[in-house]
């Protein structure tokens, strides 16, 4: 994915910058998840390894390339990695016996917008992806997925210079994202804003209505998040609590040098966070006027078409409430309805999917009942 916000000057705001703020910007009834430290982190939930983070100097867009001990929020806990859900009888039964809410069970700290838009496609698939990450990871090696990633990267490199910066803590990693966001504020102040999402396709065709629905949800959530951020609804405590970041943590030498080189005399993560939130709130950044999705053909990078997405706030919020109720453990995961059973043909988990199996059995029962009438 590559999302940009376009003002009078074309600007690109990467997914990382918006996604980095993730769920913390959602309406409060959607964000009160309980987080668990990730297994790779020490007892205090922090790593001390040195990793390299890319920082963009020219036009200020962050490209996060976290490595080392940092895990994706979508990786399971060690205990889950060590067990094979398929060897433990019914997944549904096992999930019910586990008293934890899904976020706790998967060891996730927060949700990304990508998680939510995938959920709109098939919630059950997201659950299998979390429980069986090795299958999901295989998908990332598929040529069509790789080609899409290359196009996104190429698009980002058109508008930014990348400078590698060594980070020494998780706070350093987030500081780089925050510095990039700060450097972009001046561009975001420029006139009308257009949020543009890039989607790449293996065929020179528009996606199906079901795919487009999940894309619409995705860009609509971006707008909600962005606007919550510039309206001062994003709180420091929310960030530090959900991401388990230490405000008093001093920057590593390279992050400190970079902050100074771009004109900021901050030395701890908490100071930088204050500065970012203050700037976002008082910089008079306009709201996003237009949401667009550009569909691009992977083979030659030509544009298939651009869709303008109407923003329907009530619809987005109601979808979010529905999806979040699963993460909060208020209901079971749902697979696709029978009308969308075609999605199962493209699903990596079709062979093991209990939802699909139960729907097939239900359909067989109904057929038999109809025949016996
Ligand atoms: S097989 Fe169908 S219902 Fe099951 S996870 Fe895949 S898409 Fe969803």
XYZ file of C-alpha atoms and ligand atoms in Angstrom:
381
model
C 0.000 0.000 0.000
C 1.068 3.544 -0.457
C -1.075 6.343 0.739
C -0.440 9.952 0.056
C -2.013 13.151 1.059
C -1.833 15.643 -1.702
C -1.894 19.349 -1.076
C -0.973 22.177 -3.413
C 2.359 20.480 -3.593
C 2.083 16.741 -4.077
C 2.938 15.103 -0.789
C 3.169 11.477 0.112
C 2.200 10.224 3.525
C 3.147 6.608 3.819
C 1.043 3.949 5.464
C 3.659 3.658 8.125
C 3.073 7.169 9.341
C -0.642 6.795 9.542
C -0.583 3.203 10.568
C 2.025 3.943 13.122
C -0.668 5.769 15.057
C -3.031 2.939 14.505
C -5.872 2.171 16.791
C -5.042 4.797 19.309
C -6.955 7.284 17.260
C -10.133 5.336 17.114
C -13.229 6.337 19.014
C -12.689 5.402 22.645
C -15.118 2.528 22.572
C -12.868 0.824 20.057
C -9.500 1.283 21.688
C -9.654 -0.067 25.152
C -7.809 -3.238 24.388
C -5.566 -4.951 26.835
C -2.056 -5.337 25.575
C 0.511 -7.952 26.313
C 4.261 -7.485 26.072
C 5.703 -9.167 23.066
C 7.714 -12.248 23.813
C 10.856 -10.878 22.213
C 10.883 -7.936 24.545
C 12.456 -7.933 27.939
C 10.557 -7.828 31.181
C 9.945 -4.136 30.794
C 8.627 -4.639 27.302
C 11.552 -2.986 25.609
C 14.374 -4.130 23.444
C 17.895 -2.923 23.645
C 19.082 -4.171 20.314
C 20.437 -1.869 17.640
C 18.488 -1.840 14.445
C 18.453 0.358 11.410
C 15.573 2.673 10.716
C 15.223 4.642 7.542
C 14.554 8.313 7.810
C 13.636 10.634 4.972
C 15.351 13.938 4.960
C 14.111 15.632 1.876
C 10.374 15.459 1.951
C 9.946 13.810 5.219
C 8.165 10.527 4.751
C 9.049 7.660 7.035
C 9.915 4.279 5.669
C 9.915 1.882 8.560
C 12.214 -1.045 8.122
C 12.202 -2.486 11.575
C 14.410 -5.473 12.045
C 16.152 -7.338 14.793
C 14.062 -8.144 17.808
C 11.122 -5.987 16.903
C 8.102 -8.036 15.944
C 5.161 -7.171 13.834
C 2.119 -6.525 15.953
C 0.576 -9.398 14.074
C 2.857 -12.101 15.293
C 1.694 -14.621 17.829
C 3.100 -15.124 21.280
C 5.801 -17.690 21.870
C 3.374 -20.133 23.432
C 1.209 -19.940 20.345
C 4.142 -20.354 18.005
C 5.084 -23.504 19.829
C 1.744 -25.198 19.337
C -0.026 -26.295 16.244
C -3.683 -25.348 16.415
C -4.472 -28.057 13.918
C -3.201 -30.718 16.294
C -5.406 -29.585 19.117
C -8.812 -30.552 17.905
C -11.448 -28.051 16.953
C -10.036 -24.538 16.635
C -13.387 -23.088 17.617
C -13.538 -25.217 20.748
C -9.963 -24.371 21.654
C -10.615 -20.653 21.184
C -13.666 -20.855 23.416
C -11.692 -22.619 26.131
C -9.065 -19.906 26.028
C -10.588 -17.160 28.153
C -8.541 -14.369 26.613
C -9.853 -11.863 24.100
C -8.381 -12.263 20.580
C -5.871 -9.431 20.947
C -4.458 -11.000 24.089
C -4.484 -14.438 22.571
C -2.469 -13.310 19.568
C -0.173 -11.141 21.685
C -0.963 -8.054 19.622
C -0.522 -4.583 21.030
C -2.767 -2.857 18.565
C -4.485 -3.288 15.231
C -3.311 -1.820 11.974
C -5.624 -0.434 9.343
C -4.529 -3.323 7.153
C -5.778 -5.775 9.775
C -9.153 -4.081 9.732
C -9.451 -3.954 5.975
C -8.510 -7.635 5.791
C -11.170 -8.286 8.389
C -13.674 -6.672 6.051
C -12.697 -9.270 3.459
C -12.978 -12.266 5.798
C -12.642 -12.117 9.554
C -12.055 -15.824 9.880
C -9.139 -15.509 7.467
C -7.527 -12.891 9.716
C -7.837 -15.283 12.653
C -6.217 -18.121 10.712
C -3.501 -15.739 9.540
C -2.719 -14.910 13.166
C -2.843 -18.511 14.320
C -0.873 -19.912 11.401
C 1.562 -17.157 10.463
C 3.853 -19.510 8.544
C 1.118 -19.961 5.934
C 0.569 -16.211 5.731
C 4.300 -15.639 5.371
C 4.487 -18.024 2.426
C 2.035 -15.731 0.654
C 4.469 -12.840 0.956
C 6.848 -14.735 -1.318
C 4.293 -15.042 -4.090
C 5.571 -13.092 -7.148
C 2.406 -11.009 -7.459
C 2.737 -9.860 -3.841
C 6.416 -9.074 -4.308
C 5.706 -7.148 -7.500
C 3.143 -5.063 -5.643
C 5.638 -4.248 -2.906
C 8.211 -3.160 -5.503
C 5.764 -0.772 -7.120
C 4.902 0.764 -3.779
C 8.551 1.215 -2.959
C 9.257 2.763 -6.349
C 6.396 5.207 -5.841
C 7.702 6.197 -2.424
C 11.222 6.682 -3.695
C 9.919 9.170 -6.263
C 9.252 11.668 -3.502
C 11.690 10.953 -0.748
C 15.316 10.459 0.088
C 16.044 7.687 2.506
C 18.774 8.014 5.096
C 19.590 5.004 7.280
C 19.701 5.807 10.979
C 20.783 3.355 13.645
C 18.223 3.059 16.397
C 19.045 1.729 19.836
C 15.631 1.319 21.415
C 11.991 1.080 20.504
C 11.641 4.712 21.496
C 14.331 5.564 18.920
C 12.376 3.742 16.255
C 9.225 5.667 17.034
C 11.184 8.886 17.333
C 12.257 8.513 13.714
C 8.625 8.184 12.664
C 7.717 11.235 14.731
C 10.544 13.309 13.266
C 9.385 12.422 9.787
C 5.857 13.420 10.660
C 7.071 16.724 12.087
C 8.999 17.524 8.938
C 5.875 17.004 6.865
C 3.583 19.333 8.732
C 4.536 22.365 6.672
C 3.423 20.564 3.514
C 0.191 19.378 5.046
C -0.728 22.978 5.765
C -0.875 23.711 2.062
C -4.502 24.157 0.864
C -6.722 21.245 -0.059
C -5.654 17.772 0.951
C -6.197 14.675 -1.092
C -5.565 11.246 0.382
C -4.537 8.814 -2.309
C -4.063 5.086 -1.830
C -2.136 3.004 -4.352
C -3.365 -0.509 -5.086
C -1.504 -2.712 -7.515
C -3.139 -5.488 -9.532
C -1.945 -8.551 -11.379
C -4.669 -8.064 -14.009
C -5.529 -4.948 -15.912
C -8.999 -4.855 -14.384
C -10.830 -3.108 -11.586
C -11.189 -5.233 -8.449
C -14.454 -6.860 -7.428
C -17.035 -4.997 -5.377
C -15.980 -6.985 -2.280
C -12.354 -5.932 -2.666
C -13.344 -2.356 -3.287
C -15.441 -2.338 -0.119
C -12.398 -3.257 1.957
C -10.357 -0.593 0.117
C -13.049 2.004 0.808
C -12.998 1.085 4.462
C -9.241 1.370 4.535
C -9.016 4.904 3.140
C -11.980 6.020 5.212
C -10.224 4.838 8.372
C -7.111 6.749 7.293
C -9.174 9.907 7.082
C -10.723 9.298 10.504
C -7.294 8.696 12.032
C -5.681 11.666 10.369
C -8.419 14.024 11.401
C -8.475 12.755 14.981
C -4.754 13.462 15.024
C -4.997 17.058 13.818
C -7.976 17.776 16.082
C -5.921 16.954 19.178
C -7.790 13.742 19.949
C -4.601 11.714 19.983
C -3.240 11.757 23.530
C 0.301 11.211 24.700
C -0.751 8.619 27.265
C -2.608 6.646 24.634
C 0.517 6.347 22.533
C 2.875 5.480 25.344
C 0.436 3.086 26.988
C -0.556 1.130 23.884
C 2.902 1.070 22.369
C 4.639 0.583 25.711
C 7.074 3.405 25.168
C 9.076 5.173 27.865
C 8.746 8.943 27.818
C 11.964 9.437 29.780
C 14.022 7.326 27.373
C 16.931 9.378 25.938
C 17.635 9.046 22.222
C 20.511 7.043 20.839
C 23.357 9.025 19.324
C 22.229 8.825 15.687
C 18.630 9.745 16.408
C 19.789 12.635 18.580
C 22.114 13.861 15.827
C 19.344 13.616 13.259
C 16.863 15.503 15.457
C 19.394 18.284 15.897
C 20.238 18.378 12.197
C 16.582 19.050 11.364
C 16.327 21.727 14.025
C 14.811 20.056 17.080
C 16.480 20.286 20.472
C 14.718 17.388 22.109
C 16.552 14.612 23.865
C 13.888 12.275 25.206
C 11.006 10.506 23.570
C 8.468 12.243 25.817
C 9.715 15.701 24.791
C 9.489 14.796 21.143
C 5.996 13.405 21.572
C 4.850 16.642 23.237
C 6.321 18.605 20.351
C 4.634 16.470 17.699
C 1.209 16.542 19.324
C 1.412 20.292 19.873
C 2.417 20.916 16.268
C -0.256 18.631 14.853
C -2.947 20.323 16.885
C -1.962 23.954 16.360
C -0.523 23.902 12.850
C -3.958 24.474 11.293
C -3.708 21.479 9.021
C -6.846 21.184 6.920
C -9.027 18.109 6.893
C -8.834 15.661 3.993
C -11.128 16.783 1.181
C -10.878 13.886 -1.194
C -10.216 10.176 -0.872
C -8.891 8.440 -3.961
C -7.739 4.932 -4.767
C -5.432 4.506 -7.718
C -5.398 1.040 -9.281
C -2.188 0.240 -11.049
C -1.245 -2.683 -13.316
C 1.787 -4.452 -11.910
C 3.298 -5.584 -15.198
C 3.969 -2.108 -16.567
C 2.960 0.213 -13.705
C 0.266 1.769 -15.880
C -2.789 3.222 -14.194
C -5.933 1.123 -14.583
C -8.087 3.809 -13.094
C -8.638 6.066 -10.127
C -11.702 5.854 -7.948
C -13.012 8.695 -5.825
C -14.323 7.285 -2.547
C -17.204 9.057 -0.821
C -16.561 9.448 2.894
C -19.483 8.140 4.924
C -18.568 8.703 8.534
C -21.488 6.832 10.079
C -20.817 3.811 7.885
C -17.113 3.714 8.791
C -17.794 4.063 12.493
C -20.453 1.406 12.444
C -18.119 -0.973 10.570
C -15.393 -0.254 13.105
C -17.705 -0.972 16.019
C -18.619 -4.283 14.425
C -15.031 -5.315 13.748
C -13.780 -4.143 17.128
C -16.460 -6.149 18.931
C -14.651 -9.256 17.736
C -11.286 -8.032 19.009
C -12.833 -7.198 22.341
C -14.100 -10.746 22.640
C -17.766 -9.774 22.391
C -18.504 -12.190 19.580
C -16.976 -15.071 17.628
C -15.144 -14.594 14.339
C -17.273 -14.846 11.222
C -16.288 -16.253 7.870
C -17.832 -15.174 4.602
C -21.545 -15.448 3.910
C -22.723 -18.022 1.410
C -23.135 -15.325 -1.263
C -19.418 -14.624 -0.995
C -18.295 -18.240 -0.840
C -16.265 -17.574 -3.996
C -13.708 -15.867 -1.764
C -12.881 -19.263 -0.255
C -11.508 -20.401 -3.632
C -8.652 -17.933 -3.230
C -8.071 -18.582 0.449
C -4.946 -20.248 1.826
C -6.964 -21.695 4.690
C -9.838 -23.181 2.697
C -8.791 -26.768 3.419
C -8.880 -26.331 7.176
C -11.574 -23.704 7.551
C -14.234 -24.795 10.003
C -16.539 -21.943 9.038
C -16.471 -23.028 5.421
C -17.051 -26.640 6.419
C -20.020 -25.753 8.624
C -21.550 -23.621 5.850
C -21.109 -26.471 3.363
C -22.789 -28.885 5.788
C -25.597 -26.405 6.350
C -26.141 -26.081 2.605
C -26.169 -29.879 2.213
C -28.753 -30.216 4.985
C -30.948 -27.591 3.357
C -30.688 -29.282 -0.038
C -31.639 -32.639 1.438
C -34.559 -31.073 3.296
C -35.768 -29.430 0.093
C -35.443 -32.662 -1.862
C -37.439 -34.634 0.695
C -40.381 -32.212 0.538
S -12.141 -20.491 3.591
Fe -13.593 -18.836 3.246
S -14.581 -18.473 5.215
Fe -12.742 -19.696 5.610
S -11.174 -18.215 6.083
Fe -11.037 -18.595 3.912
S -12.301 -17.031 2.926
Fe -12.831 -17.082 5.096
